[in-house]
Amino acid sequence: MKKLTWILTLTLCLALLLTACGSQPTPVPEPTPDPDPITTQPDPVTEPDPVIEPDNTPIDPDVQKYFEYFQNSYNNADIFLLYPAADQKEAADSRAAYVLVKLAAEERAAGKEVTYSYPKAEYDRAAMEYLGEPITQYETSKTTLTQAGNVESTGWGGNIPNFMVLTHLEQLGENHYKGVFSVYGNGYGQGGDPDESYEDCCNRLMHGSILPTDFLIGTSTLEWEEWESPLLGLQLRYLSCEFTPAS
């Protein structure tokens, strides 16, 4: 009897213990923290750069005439005369180089190989036509007179022309003009990476559409006479050149 009572008591204790264990509440998972509002912001929408449509309205004929003149590679030599020289020596260097490069342009226009070496008589002829006066100094930092009687280059690189945009023009006489030009830096060929094509850039500038990225170098005030070269077409014979750098 005692043994039976002990067994029943043990059984009851085990039942109570199991009941107690089964009544424990299920653990509640920790709440998931709110996402970081900074890291979950949607990626910003990048708007594409606006497309600049070419302006097809008519261009002022004078603006186009002189813009294309200065962009014509046959007239690259003109840049030697468009900026003030530091002294008489530099002026002589620039004038001698100007005539030499004009002769090289004539060779290219005639389909010949460019030599940068010309008989003195030919050089003198070009000086009178393009400068309107003779060259008296053949020995410069850019030119030399050889024993054979040729004026030759001493070896140097050329300058890249800038964009010349006419802003004012007046006629002073027959084939005699005075004009004011805004001079913009030319990124083409100078290591720049323009976002627009060369043709679109030229068209835009001739229409007077200037962007913040256009680099204004300064203003050129020029006086010139016009004449026609049999090989190079329209030519400007400069009577005065003044350049004012942009502030």
CSV table of C-alpha atoms in Angstrom, one decimal:
chain,number,residue,atom,x,y,z
A,1,MET,CA,0.0,0.0,0.0
A,2,LYS,CA,2.8,2.4,0.9
A,3,LYS,CA,4.5,1.5,-2.3
A,4,LEU,CA,1.4,2.3,-4.4
A,5,THR,CA,1.0,5.6,-2.6
A,6,TRP,CA,4.6,6.6,-3.4
A,7,ILE,CA,4.1,5.7,-7.1
A,8,LEU,CA,0.9,7.8,-7.3
A,9,THR,CA,2.6,10.7,-5.6
A,10,LEU,CA,5.6,10.5,-8.0
A,11,THR,CA,3.3,10.3,-11.0
A,12,LEU,CA,1.3,13.3,-9.8
A,13,CYS,CA,4.5,15.3,-9.3
A,14,LEU,CA,5.7,14.5,-12.8
A,15,ALA,CA,2.4,15.5,-14.3
A,16,LEU,CA,2.4,18.8,-12.5
A,17,LEU,CA,6.0,19.4,-13.7
A,18,LEU,CA,5.1,18.7,-17.3
A,19,THR,CA,2.1,20.9,-17.1
A,20,ALA,CA,4.2,23.7,-15.7
A,21,CYS,CA,6.7,23.3,-18.4
A,22,GLY,CA,4.1,23.3,-21.2
A,23,SER,CA,2.5,26.5,-20.0
A,24,GLN,CA,5.6,28.6,-20.6
A,25,PRO,CA,4.8,31.4,-23.1
A,26,THR,CA,6.4,31.2,-26.6
A,27,PRO,CA,9.3,33.7,-26.8
A,28,VAL,CA,8.4,36.9,-28.8
A,29,PRO,CA,11.0,37.7,-31.4
A,30,GLU,CA,12.8,41.0,-31.1
A,31,PRO,CA,11.2,43.8,-33.3
A,32,THR,CA,13.0,44.5,-36.5
A,33,PRO,CA,14.5,48.1,-36.3
A,34,ASP,CA,13.3,50.7,-38.8
A,35,PRO,CA,15.5,50.9,-41.9
A,36,ASP,CA,18.0,53.6,-41.9
A,37,PRO,CA,16.3,56.5,-43.8
A,38,ILE,CA,19.6,57.7,-45.2
A,39,THR,CA,20.7,54.4,-46.7
A,40,THR,CA,17.3,53.5,-48.1
A,41,GLN,CA,16.6,56.7,-50.0
A,42,PRO,CA,16.0,56.0,-53.7
A,43,ASP,CA,18.9,56.8,-56.0
A,44,PRO,CA,18.6,60.3,-57.3
A,45,VAL,CA,17.3,60.6,-60.8
A,46,THR,CA,20.0,62.1,-63.1
A,47,GLU,CA,18.4,64.3,-65.7
A,48,PRO,CA,20.1,64.0,-69.1
A,49,ASP,CA,21.9,67.1,-70.3
A,50,PRO,CA,19.7,69.3,-72.4
A,51,VAL,CA,20.0,68.7,-76.1
A,52,ILE,CA,21.0,71.9,-77.9
A,53,GLU,CA,19.2,71.9,-81.2
A,54,PRO,CA,21.0,73.7,-84.0
A,55,ASP,CA,19.7,77.2,-84.7
A,56,ASN,CA,18.6,77.2,-88.3
A,57,THR,CA,17.6,80.9,-88.4
A,58,PRO,CA,19.6,83.1,-90.9
A,59,ILE,CA,23.0,84.2,-89.8
A,60,ASP,CA,24.1,87.8,-90.2
A,61,PRO,CA,26.1,87.7,-93.5
A,62,ASP,CA,29.0,89.8,-92.1
A,63,VAL,CA,29.3,87.7,-89.0
A,64,GLN,CA,29.5,84.5,-91.1
A,65,LYS,CA,31.9,86.1,-93.7
A,66,TYR,CA,34.6,87.0,-91.1
A,67,PHE,CA,33.9,84.0,-88.8
A,68,GLU,CA,34.6,81.6,-91.7
A,69,TYR,CA,37.6,83.7,-92.8
A,70,PHE,CA,39.4,83.3,-89.5
A,71,GLN,CA,38.4,79.6,-89.3
A,72,ASN,CA,39.8,78.9,-92.8
A,73,SER,CA,43.1,77.1,-92.3
A,74,TYR,CA,44.6,79.1,-95.2
A,75,ASN,CA,44.4,82.1,-92.8
A,76,ASN,CA,46.0,80.6,-89.8
A,77,ALA,CA,48.9,83.0,-90.3
A,78,ASP,CA,46.8,86.0,-89.3
A,79,ILE,CA,47.0,85.1,-85.7
A,80,PHE,CA,50.6,86.3,-85.7
A,81,LEU,CA,49.4,89.8,-86.2
A,82,LEU,CA,46.2,89.9,-84.1
A,83,TYR,CA,47.9,90.2,-80.7
A,84,PRO,CA,50.3,92.9,-79.5
A,85,ALA,CA,54.0,92.2,-79.6
A,86,ALA,CA,56.1,92.7,-76.4
A,87,ASP,CA,58.8,94.6,-78.3
A,88,GLN,CA,60.1,95.4,-81.8
A,89,LYS,CA,62.0,92.1,-81.9
A,90,GLU,CA,58.9,90.1,-81.3
A,91,ALA,CA,57.0,92.2,-83.8
A,92,ALA,CA,59.6,91.5,-86.5
A,93,ASP,CA,59.5,87.7,-85.6
A,94,SER,CA,55.7,87.7,-86.0
A,95,ARG,CA,55.6,89.6,-89.3
A,96,ALA,CA,58.3,87.4,-90.8
A,97,ALA,CA,56.5,84.2,-89.7
A,98,TYR,CA,53.2,85.6,-91.0
A,99,VAL,CA,54.6,86.0,-94.5
A,100,LEU,CA,56.2,82.6,-94.4
A,101,VAL,CA,53.0,80.8,-93.3
A,102,LYS,CA,51.0,82.7,-96.0
A,103,LEU,CA,53.4,81.3,-98.6
A,104,ALA,CA,52.9,77.8,-97.1
A,105,ALA,CA,49.2,78.3,-97.5
A,106,GLU,CA,49.6,79.2,-101.1
A,107,GLU,CA,51.6,75.9,-101.6
A,108,ARG,CA,48.8,73.9,-100.0
A,109,ALA,CA,46.1,75.7,-102.0
A,110,ALA,CA,48.0,74.9,-105.2
A,111,GLY,CA,48.3,71.2,-104.2
A,112,LYS,CA,52.0,71.4,-103.7
A,113,GLU,CA,54.2,70.0,-100.9
A,114,VAL,CA,54.7,72.6,-98.2
A,115,THR,CA,58.4,73.5,-97.9
A,116,TYR,CA,58.7,76.6,-95.7
A,117,SER,CA,61.6,77.7,-97.9
A,118,TYR,CA,61.1,80.3,-100.6
A,119,PRO,CA,63.3,82.4,-102.9
A,120,LYS,CA,63.8,85.9,-101.5
A,121,ALA,CA,62.0,87.5,-104.5
A,122,GLU,CA,58.9,85.3,-103.8
A,123,TYR,CA,59.0,86.1,-100.1
A,124,ASP,CA,59.2,89.9,-100.9
A,125,ARG,CA,56.3,89.6,-103.3
A,126,ALA,CA,54.2,87.9,-100.6
A,127,ALA,CA,55.2,90.6,-98.0
A,128,MET,CA,54.0,93.4,-100.3
A,129,GLU,CA,50.7,91.6,-101.1
A,130,TYR,CA,49.8,90.4,-97.6
A,131,LEU,CA,51.4,93.0,-95.4
A,132,GLY,CA,51.3,95.9,-97.8
A,133,GLU,CA,54.9,96.8,-97.2
A,134,PRO,CA,58.3,95.1,-97.5
A,135,ILE,CA,60.0,92.9,-95.0
A,136,THR,CA,63.4,94.4,-94.1
A,137,GLN,CA,64.5,91.9,-91.5
A,138,TYR,CA,64.9,88.3,-92.7
A,139,GLU,CA,67.0,87.0,-89.8
A,140,THR,CA,64.6,86.5,-86.9
A,141,SER,CA,63.9,83.9,-84.3
A,142,LYS,CA,61.5,82.3,-86.8
A,143,THR,CA,63.1,82.9,-90.2
A,144,THR,CA,66.6,82.9,-91.8
A,145,LEU,CA,68.1,83.9,-95.1
A,146,THR,CA,70.2,81.0,-96.5
A,147,GLN,CA,73.3,81.4,-98.6
A,148,ALA,CA,71.2,80.1,-101.6
A,149,GLY,CA,69.0,83.1,-101.2
A,150,ASN,CA,65.9,81.4,-99.7
A,151,VAL,CA,63.9,82.6,-96.7
A,152,GLU,CA,63.3,79.6,-94.5
A,153,SER,CA,61.7,78.6,-91.2
A,154,THR,CA,64.1,78.1,-88.3
A,155,GLY,CA,61.7,75.4,-87.0
A,156,TRP,CA,58.8,76.2,-84.7
A,157,GLY,CA,55.1,75.3,-84.1
A,158,GLY,CA,52.1,77.2,-85.2
A,159,ASN,CA,49.4,78.7,-83.1
A,160,ILE,CA,45.8,77.5,-83.2
A,161,PRO,CA,43.3,80.2,-84.2
A,162,ASN,CA,40.5,81.2,-81.9
A,163,PHE,CA,36.9,81.8,-82.6
A,164,MET,CA,36.4,85.4,-83.9
A,165,VAL,CA,32.8,86.6,-83.6
A,166,LEU,CA,32.1,90.0,-85.2
A,167,THR,CA,30.1,92.4,-82.9
A,168,HIS,CA,30.5,95.7,-84.8
A,169,LEU,CA,31.5,96.6,-88.4
A,170,GLU,CA,31.8,99.9,-90.2
A,171,GLN,CA,33.0,100.6,-93.7
A,172,LEU,CA,35.5,103.5,-93.9
A,173,GLY,CA,36.0,103.4,-97.7
A,174,GLU,CA,36.3,101.1,-100.6
A,175,ASN,CA,37.4,97.8,-99.3
A,176,HIS,CA,38.4,99.6,-96.1
A,177,TYR,CA,36.7,98.4,-92.8
A,178,LYS,CA,37.0,98.5,-89.1
A,179,GLY,CA,35.5,95.8,-86.9
A,180,VAL,CA,35.2,94.7,-83.3
A,181,PHE,CA,35.4,91.0,-82.5
A,182,SER,CA,34.8,88.9,-79.4
A,183,VAL,CA,37.6,86.3,-79.2
A,184,TYR,CA,36.7,83.0,-77.7
A,185,GLY,CA,39.1,80.2,-76.8
A,186,ASN,CA,39.1,77.3,-79.2
A,187,GLY,CA,39.0,73.9,-77.3
A,188,TYR,CA,39.2,72.0,-80.6
A,189,GLY,CA,42.8,70.8,-81.0
A,190,GLN,CA,44.0,72.3,-77.7
A,191,GLY,CA,43.3,69.2,-75.5
A,192,GLY,CA,39.7,70.1,-74.8
A,193,ASP,CA,36.8,67.7,-74.9
A,194,PRO,CA,33.9,69.8,-76.2
A,195,ASP,CA,30.4,68.3,-75.7
A,196,GLU,CA,29.2,69.5,-79.1
A,197,SER,CA,30.5,69.0,-82.6
A,198,TYR,CA,32.8,71.6,-84.1
A,199,GLU,CA,30.1,72.4,-86.7
A,200,ASP,CA,27.4,72.9,-84.0
A,201,CYS,CA,29.7,75.1,-82.0
A,202,CYS,CA,30.5,77.3,-85.0
A,203,ASN,CA,26.8,77.6,-85.9
A,204,ARG,CA,25.9,78.5,-82.3
A,205,LEU,CA,28.6,81.2,-82.0
A,206,MET,CA,27.7,82.8,-85.3
A,207,HIS,CA,24.1,83.0,-84.0
A,208,GLY,CA,25.4,84.9,-81.0
A,209,SER,CA,24.5,82.1,-78.6
A,210,ILE,CA,27.2,82.1,-75.9
A,211,LEU,CA,27.3,79.5,-73.2
A,212,PRO,CA,29.0,79.8,-69.8
A,213,THR,CA,31.5,77.3,-71.0
A,214,ASP,CA,32.7,79.5,-73.8
A,215,PHE,CA,36.0,81.1,-72.7
A,216,LEU,CA,36.2,84.8,-73.6
A,217,ILE,CA,39.8,85.7,-74.2
A,218,GLY,CA,39.2,89.3,-75.0
A,219,THR,CA,38.2,91.8,-77.7
A,220,SER,CA,40.0,92.6,-81.0
A,221,THR,CA,39.5,95.9,-82.7
A,222,LEU,CA,40.9,95.6,-86.2
A,223,GLU,CA,41.2,97.9,-89.2
A,224,TRP,CA,41.9,96.4,-92.6
A,225,GLU,CA,41.7,96.5,-96.4
A,226,GLU,CA,40.3,93.6,-98.3
A,227,TRP,CA,41.7,92.1,-101.4
A,228,GLU,CA,41.5,88.8,-103.3
A,229,SER,CA,44.4,86.4,-103.5
A,230,PRO,CA,44.4,84.2,-106.7
A,231,LEU,CA,45.0,81.2,-104.5
A,232,LEU,CA,43.6,82.0,-101.1
A,233,GLY,CA,40.6,84.1,-101.9
A,234,LEU,CA,39.5,86.9,-99.5
A,235,GLN,CA,42.4,88.4,-97.6
A,236,LEU,CA,42.6,91.1,-94.9
A,237,ARG,CA,45.6,93.4,-95.0
A,238,TYR,CA,45.7,94.8,-91.5
A,239,LEU,CA,46.2,98.5,-90.9
A,240,SER,CA,45.9,98.3,-87.1
A,241,CYS,CA,45.3,95.6,-84.6
A,242,GLU,CA,44.3,96.2,-80.9
A,243,PHE,CA,43.6,93.5,-78.4
A,244,THR,CA,42.0,94.0,-75.0
A,245,PRO,CA,42.1,91.0,-72.7
A,246,ALA,CA,38.9,90.0,-70.9
A,247,SER,CA,38.8,91.3,-67.3
